Amino acid sequence: NENIMNGNLVQLLSQGKMIAADVGCGTGVALIEMARRFPKAMFHGFELSKQAISAARKNVELSKLSNVRIFDVSETAMPPSAYDFVFCYDVLHDCSQPGILIKQVKEALKPQAPFVIVEIECFKDVSENIHHPMAESRYGFSLGLCLQSGCSEQGGMGIGTCGLYPERLFGMLRKEGFKNYKVFQVEQLKGQNCYVAR
């Protein structure tokens, strides 16, 4: 995408000049697919859920790929200034304290390296959210999963599925030291907002 590294991301990954991280990688499906597509680049997945970590490591083993590793964030922190590219897919709105995660990513990125975020497309005005064609499903997911995750720790923000609108995320990014950020859409990701921050 032209919004990320002037459209050169695919070329750089293909050349093997990058170390990338997936924060909140789940069972590693997206991470493994990227590692398969770009065998010269290195991919690190970071996850908190023990079940997801176990499944991700098994999936990596089955893939027989040597350029992807899975880390338990409760045991291994992201190293400082190590990554050329970090991405985070539908994770921040589930975090009890997303600002902490954003700060950790900022510290783990090399200078001017991009942080790419994918989140549910939502709006500051609740009336716009409730008239969205997927409103019932989104709020159902939020009550059943996202809000519970976001309130799982003392003082959790409880953002929920439709709570991380662009202005709110921009404020979090700015607070943790990101100077440049924007939101854009990708045709293949209907109903999602994509962000890039540096």
Protein backbone atom coordinates (compact mmCIF):
# COMPACT_ATOMS: atom_id res chain seq x y z
CA ASN A 1 0.00 0.00 0.00
CA GLU A 2 1.28 3.45 -0.91
CA ASN A 3 0.49 4.70 2.61
CA ILE A 4 3.20 2.49 4.13
CA MET A 5 6.88 3.25 3.45
CA ASN A 6 5.97 5.08 0.23
CA GLY A 7 4.67 1.84 -1.24
CA ASN A 8 8.01 0.09 -0.82
CA LEU A 9 7.05 -2.31 1.98
CA VAL A 10 6.55 -5.35 -0.26
CA GLN A 11 9.84 -4.69 -2.05
CA LEU A 12 11.78 -4.35 1.22
CA LEU A 13 10.20 -7.50 2.67
CA SER A 14 11.01 -9.38 -0.53
CA GLN A 15 14.65 -8.28 -0.35
CA GLY A 16 14.91 -9.57 3.21
CA LYS A 17 15.94 -6.23 4.64
CA MET A 18 13.33 -6.22 7.39
CA ILE A 19 12.54 -7.66 10.79
CA ALA A 20 8.81 -7.38 11.42
CA ALA A 21 6.65 -8.01 14.47
CA ASP A 22 2.99 -8.93 14.86
CA VAL A 23 1.76 -7.73 18.26
CA GLY A 24 -1.16 -9.81 19.48
CA CYS A 25 -0.48 -12.46 16.85
CA GLY A 26 -3.08 -14.93 18.14
CA THR A 27 -2.57 -18.37 16.61
CA GLY A 28 -0.10 -16.95 14.10
CA VAL A 29 -2.16 -17.41 10.94
CA ALA A 30 -1.45 -13.97 9.43
CA LEU A 31 2.15 -14.00 10.63
CA ILE A 32 2.85 -17.39 9.06
CA GLU A 33 1.28 -16.33 5.78
CA MET A 34 3.53 -13.27 5.65
CA ALA A 35 6.58 -15.34 6.55
CA ARG A 36 5.72 -17.78 3.76
CA ARG A 37 5.25 -14.99 1.24
CA PHE A 38 8.47 -13.21 2.24
CA PRO A 39 10.99 -15.96 3.11
CA LYS A 40 13.98 -13.59 3.25
CA ALA A 41 12.46 -11.39 5.99
CA MET A 42 12.22 -12.32 9.68
CA PHE A 43 8.89 -12.29 11.53
CA HIS A 44 8.32 -12.26 15.29
CA GLY A 45 4.92 -12.82 16.87
CA PHE A 46 4.09 -11.59 20.36
CA GLU A 47 1.11 -12.93 22.29
CA LEU A 48 -0.26 -13.02 25.83
CA SER A 49 -2.77 -15.89 25.69
CA LYS A 50 -1.15 -19.21 26.63
CA GLN A 51 -3.61 -21.15 24.46
CA ALA A 52 -2.95 -18.94 21.45
CA ILE A 53 0.83 -19.18 21.97
CA SER A 54 0.67 -22.96 22.07
CA ALA A 55 -1.45 -23.07 18.91
CA ALA A 56 0.79 -20.53 17.15
CA ARG A 57 3.96 -22.47 17.93
CA LYS A 58 2.34 -25.67 16.66
CA ASN A 59 1.26 -23.87 13.48
CA VAL A 60 4.80 -22.58 12.95
CA GLU A 61 6.17 -26.09 13.43
CA LEU A 62 3.70 -27.48 10.90
CA SER A 63 4.59 -24.73 8.43
CA LYS A 64 8.28 -25.76 8.53
CA LEU A 65 9.24 -22.10 8.16
CA SER A 66 12.51 -20.94 9.67
CA ASN A 67 11.85 -17.19 9.48
CA VAL A 68 9.08 -16.91 12.09
CA ARG A 69 9.21 -17.12 15.89
CA ILE A 70 6.54 -16.81 18.57
CA PHE A 71 7.16 -15.10 21.91
CA ASP A 72 5.22 -15.09 25.17
CA VAL A 73 5.09 -11.42 26.20
CA SER A 74 4.89 -12.39 29.86
CA GLU A 75 8.38 -13.91 29.48
CA THR A 76 9.98 -11.96 26.61
CA ALA A 77 9.59 -8.23 26.02
CA MET A 78 10.00 -6.70 22.60
CA PRO A 79 13.66 -5.62 22.29
CA PRO A 80 14.32 -1.89 21.93
CA SER A 81 14.89 -0.33 18.49
CA ALA A 82 14.78 -3.77 16.85
CA TYR A 83 11.97 -3.68 14.30
CA ASP A 84 11.61 -2.21 10.84
CA PHE A 85 7.85 -2.75 10.82
CA VAL A 86 5.29 -3.60 13.50
CA PHE A 87 1.66 -4.43 12.84
CA CYS A 88 -1.31 -4.93 15.12
CA TYR A 89 -4.59 -6.37 13.80
CA ASP A 90 -7.83 -5.81 15.78
CA VAL A 91 -5.98 -5.90 19.09
CA LEU A 92 -5.86 -2.43 20.65
CA HIS A 93 -9.61 -2.14 21.34
CA ASP A 94 -9.40 -5.39 23.33
CA CYS A 95 -6.56 -4.16 25.56
CA SER A 96 -7.32 -2.97 29.06
CA GLN A 97 -4.51 -0.39 28.72
CA PRO A 98 -3.76 0.09 25.00
CA GLY A 99 -1.49 3.05 25.75
CA ILE A 100 1.00 0.73 27.43
CA LEU A 101 1.12 -1.49 24.34
CA ILE A 102 1.53 1.53 22.05
CA LYS A 103 4.43 2.75 24.20
CA GLN A 104 6.11 -0.66 24.04
CA VAL A 105 5.77 -0.70 20.26
CA LYS A 106 7.21 2.80 19.98
CA GLU A 107 10.27 1.71 21.97
CA ALA A 108 10.67 -1.47 19.89
CA LEU A 109 10.62 0.30 16.52
CA LYS A 110 13.70 1.58 14.77
CA PRO A 111 13.67 5.36 14.18
CA GLN A 112 10.99 6.33 11.65
CA ALA A 113 9.88 2.71 11.22
CA PRO A 114 6.11 2.34 10.71
CA PHE A 115 3.54 1.01 13.15
CA VAL A 116 0.57 -0.31 11.15
CA ILE A 117 -2.72 -0.80 12.96
CA VAL A 118 -5.98 -2.30 11.73
CA GLU A 119 -9.09 -1.56 13.78
CA ILE A 120 -12.86 -1.64 13.36
CA GLU A 121 -14.15 1.37 11.43
CA CYS A 122 -16.11 3.36 14.00
CA PHE A 123 -17.02 6.92 14.90
CA LYS A 124 -16.88 9.26 17.87
CA ASP A 125 -20.62 9.91 17.58
CA VAL A 126 -22.50 6.86 18.86
CA SER A 127 -25.44 7.64 16.55
CA GLU A 128 -23.20 6.95 13.55
CA ASN A 129 -22.14 3.60 15.01
CA ILE A 130 -25.64 2.37 15.79
CA HIS A 131 -26.83 3.07 12.24
CA HIS A 132 -24.00 1.07 10.70
CA PRO A 133 -25.27 -2.04 8.80
CA MET A 134 -23.16 -4.26 11.10
CA ALA A 135 -24.12 -2.47 14.32
CA GLU A 136 -25.95 -5.41 15.91
CA SER A 137 -23.10 -7.82 15.27
CA ARG A 138 -20.47 -5.35 16.42
CA TYR A 139 -22.16 -4.48 19.68
CA GLY A 140 -22.92 -8.18 20.23
CA PHE A 141 -19.22 -9.02 19.88
CA SER A 142 -18.36 -6.09 22.08
CA LEU A 143 -20.60 -7.20 24.94
CA GLY A 144 -19.59 -10.84 24.63
CA LEU A 145 -15.85 -10.43 24.17
CA CYS A 146 -14.21 -7.05 23.62
CA LEU A 147 -15.58 -5.16 26.63
CA GLN A 148 -14.85 -8.10 28.91
CA SER A 149 -11.27 -8.21 27.68
CA GLY A 150 -10.90 -4.46 28.04
CA CYS A 151 -12.18 -4.58 31.63
CA SER A 152 -10.21 -7.67 32.63
CA GLU A 153 -7.69 -5.72 34.73
CA GLN A 154 -8.10 -3.16 37.48
CA GLY A 155 -8.61 0.24 35.85
CA GLY A 156 -9.17 -1.25 32.39
CA MET A 157 -10.45 1.23 29.82
CA GLY A 158 -13.15 -1.07 28.43
CA ILE A 159 -12.99 0.46 24.96
CA GLY A 160 -15.02 -2.21 23.17
CA THR A 161 -15.53 -2.95 19.50
CA CYS A 162 -16.83 0.50 18.54
CA GLY A 163 -14.83 2.64 20.95
CA LEU A 164 -11.49 3.17 19.23
CA TYR A 165 -12.39 5.85 16.71
CA PRO A 166 -9.61 7.70 14.84
CA GLU A 167 -9.47 10.79 17.05
CA ARG A 168 -9.12 8.67 20.17
CA LEU A 169 -6.37 6.50 18.68
CA PHE A 170 -4.52 9.56 17.37
CA GLY A 171 -4.49 10.96 20.89
CA MET A 172 -2.98 7.73 22.26
CA LEU A 173 -0.34 7.64 19.53
CA ARG A 174 0.57 11.27 20.11
CA LYS A 175 0.87 10.74 23.87
CA GLU A 176 3.36 7.90 23.37
CA GLY A 177 5.62 9.85 21.04
CA PHE A 178 4.37 9.17 17.53
CA LYS A 179 4.61 12.40 15.56
CA ASN A 180 3.01 11.38 12.28
CA TYR A 181 -0.11 9.26 11.84
CA LYS A 182 -2.99 8.88 9.43
CA VAL A 183 -5.98 6.68 8.73
CA PHE A 184 -6.79 5.09 5.39
CA GLN A 185 -8.91 2.32 3.92
CA VAL A 186 -7.89 -0.80 2.03
CA GLU A 187 -10.36 -2.33 -0.41
CA GLN A 188 -9.72 -5.87 0.86
CA LEU A 189 -10.52 -4.88 4.46
CA LYS A 190 -14.12 -3.71 4.30
CA GLY A 191 -15.39 -2.13 7.51
CA GLN A 192 -11.88 -1.64 8.89
CA ASN A 193 -9.74 1.43 9.44
CA CYS A 194 -6.04 1.11 8.69
CA TYR A 195 -3.55 3.40 10.39
CA VAL A 196 0.14 4.05 9.95
CA ALA A 197 2.14 5.90 12.60
CA ARG A 198 5.76 6.94 12.95
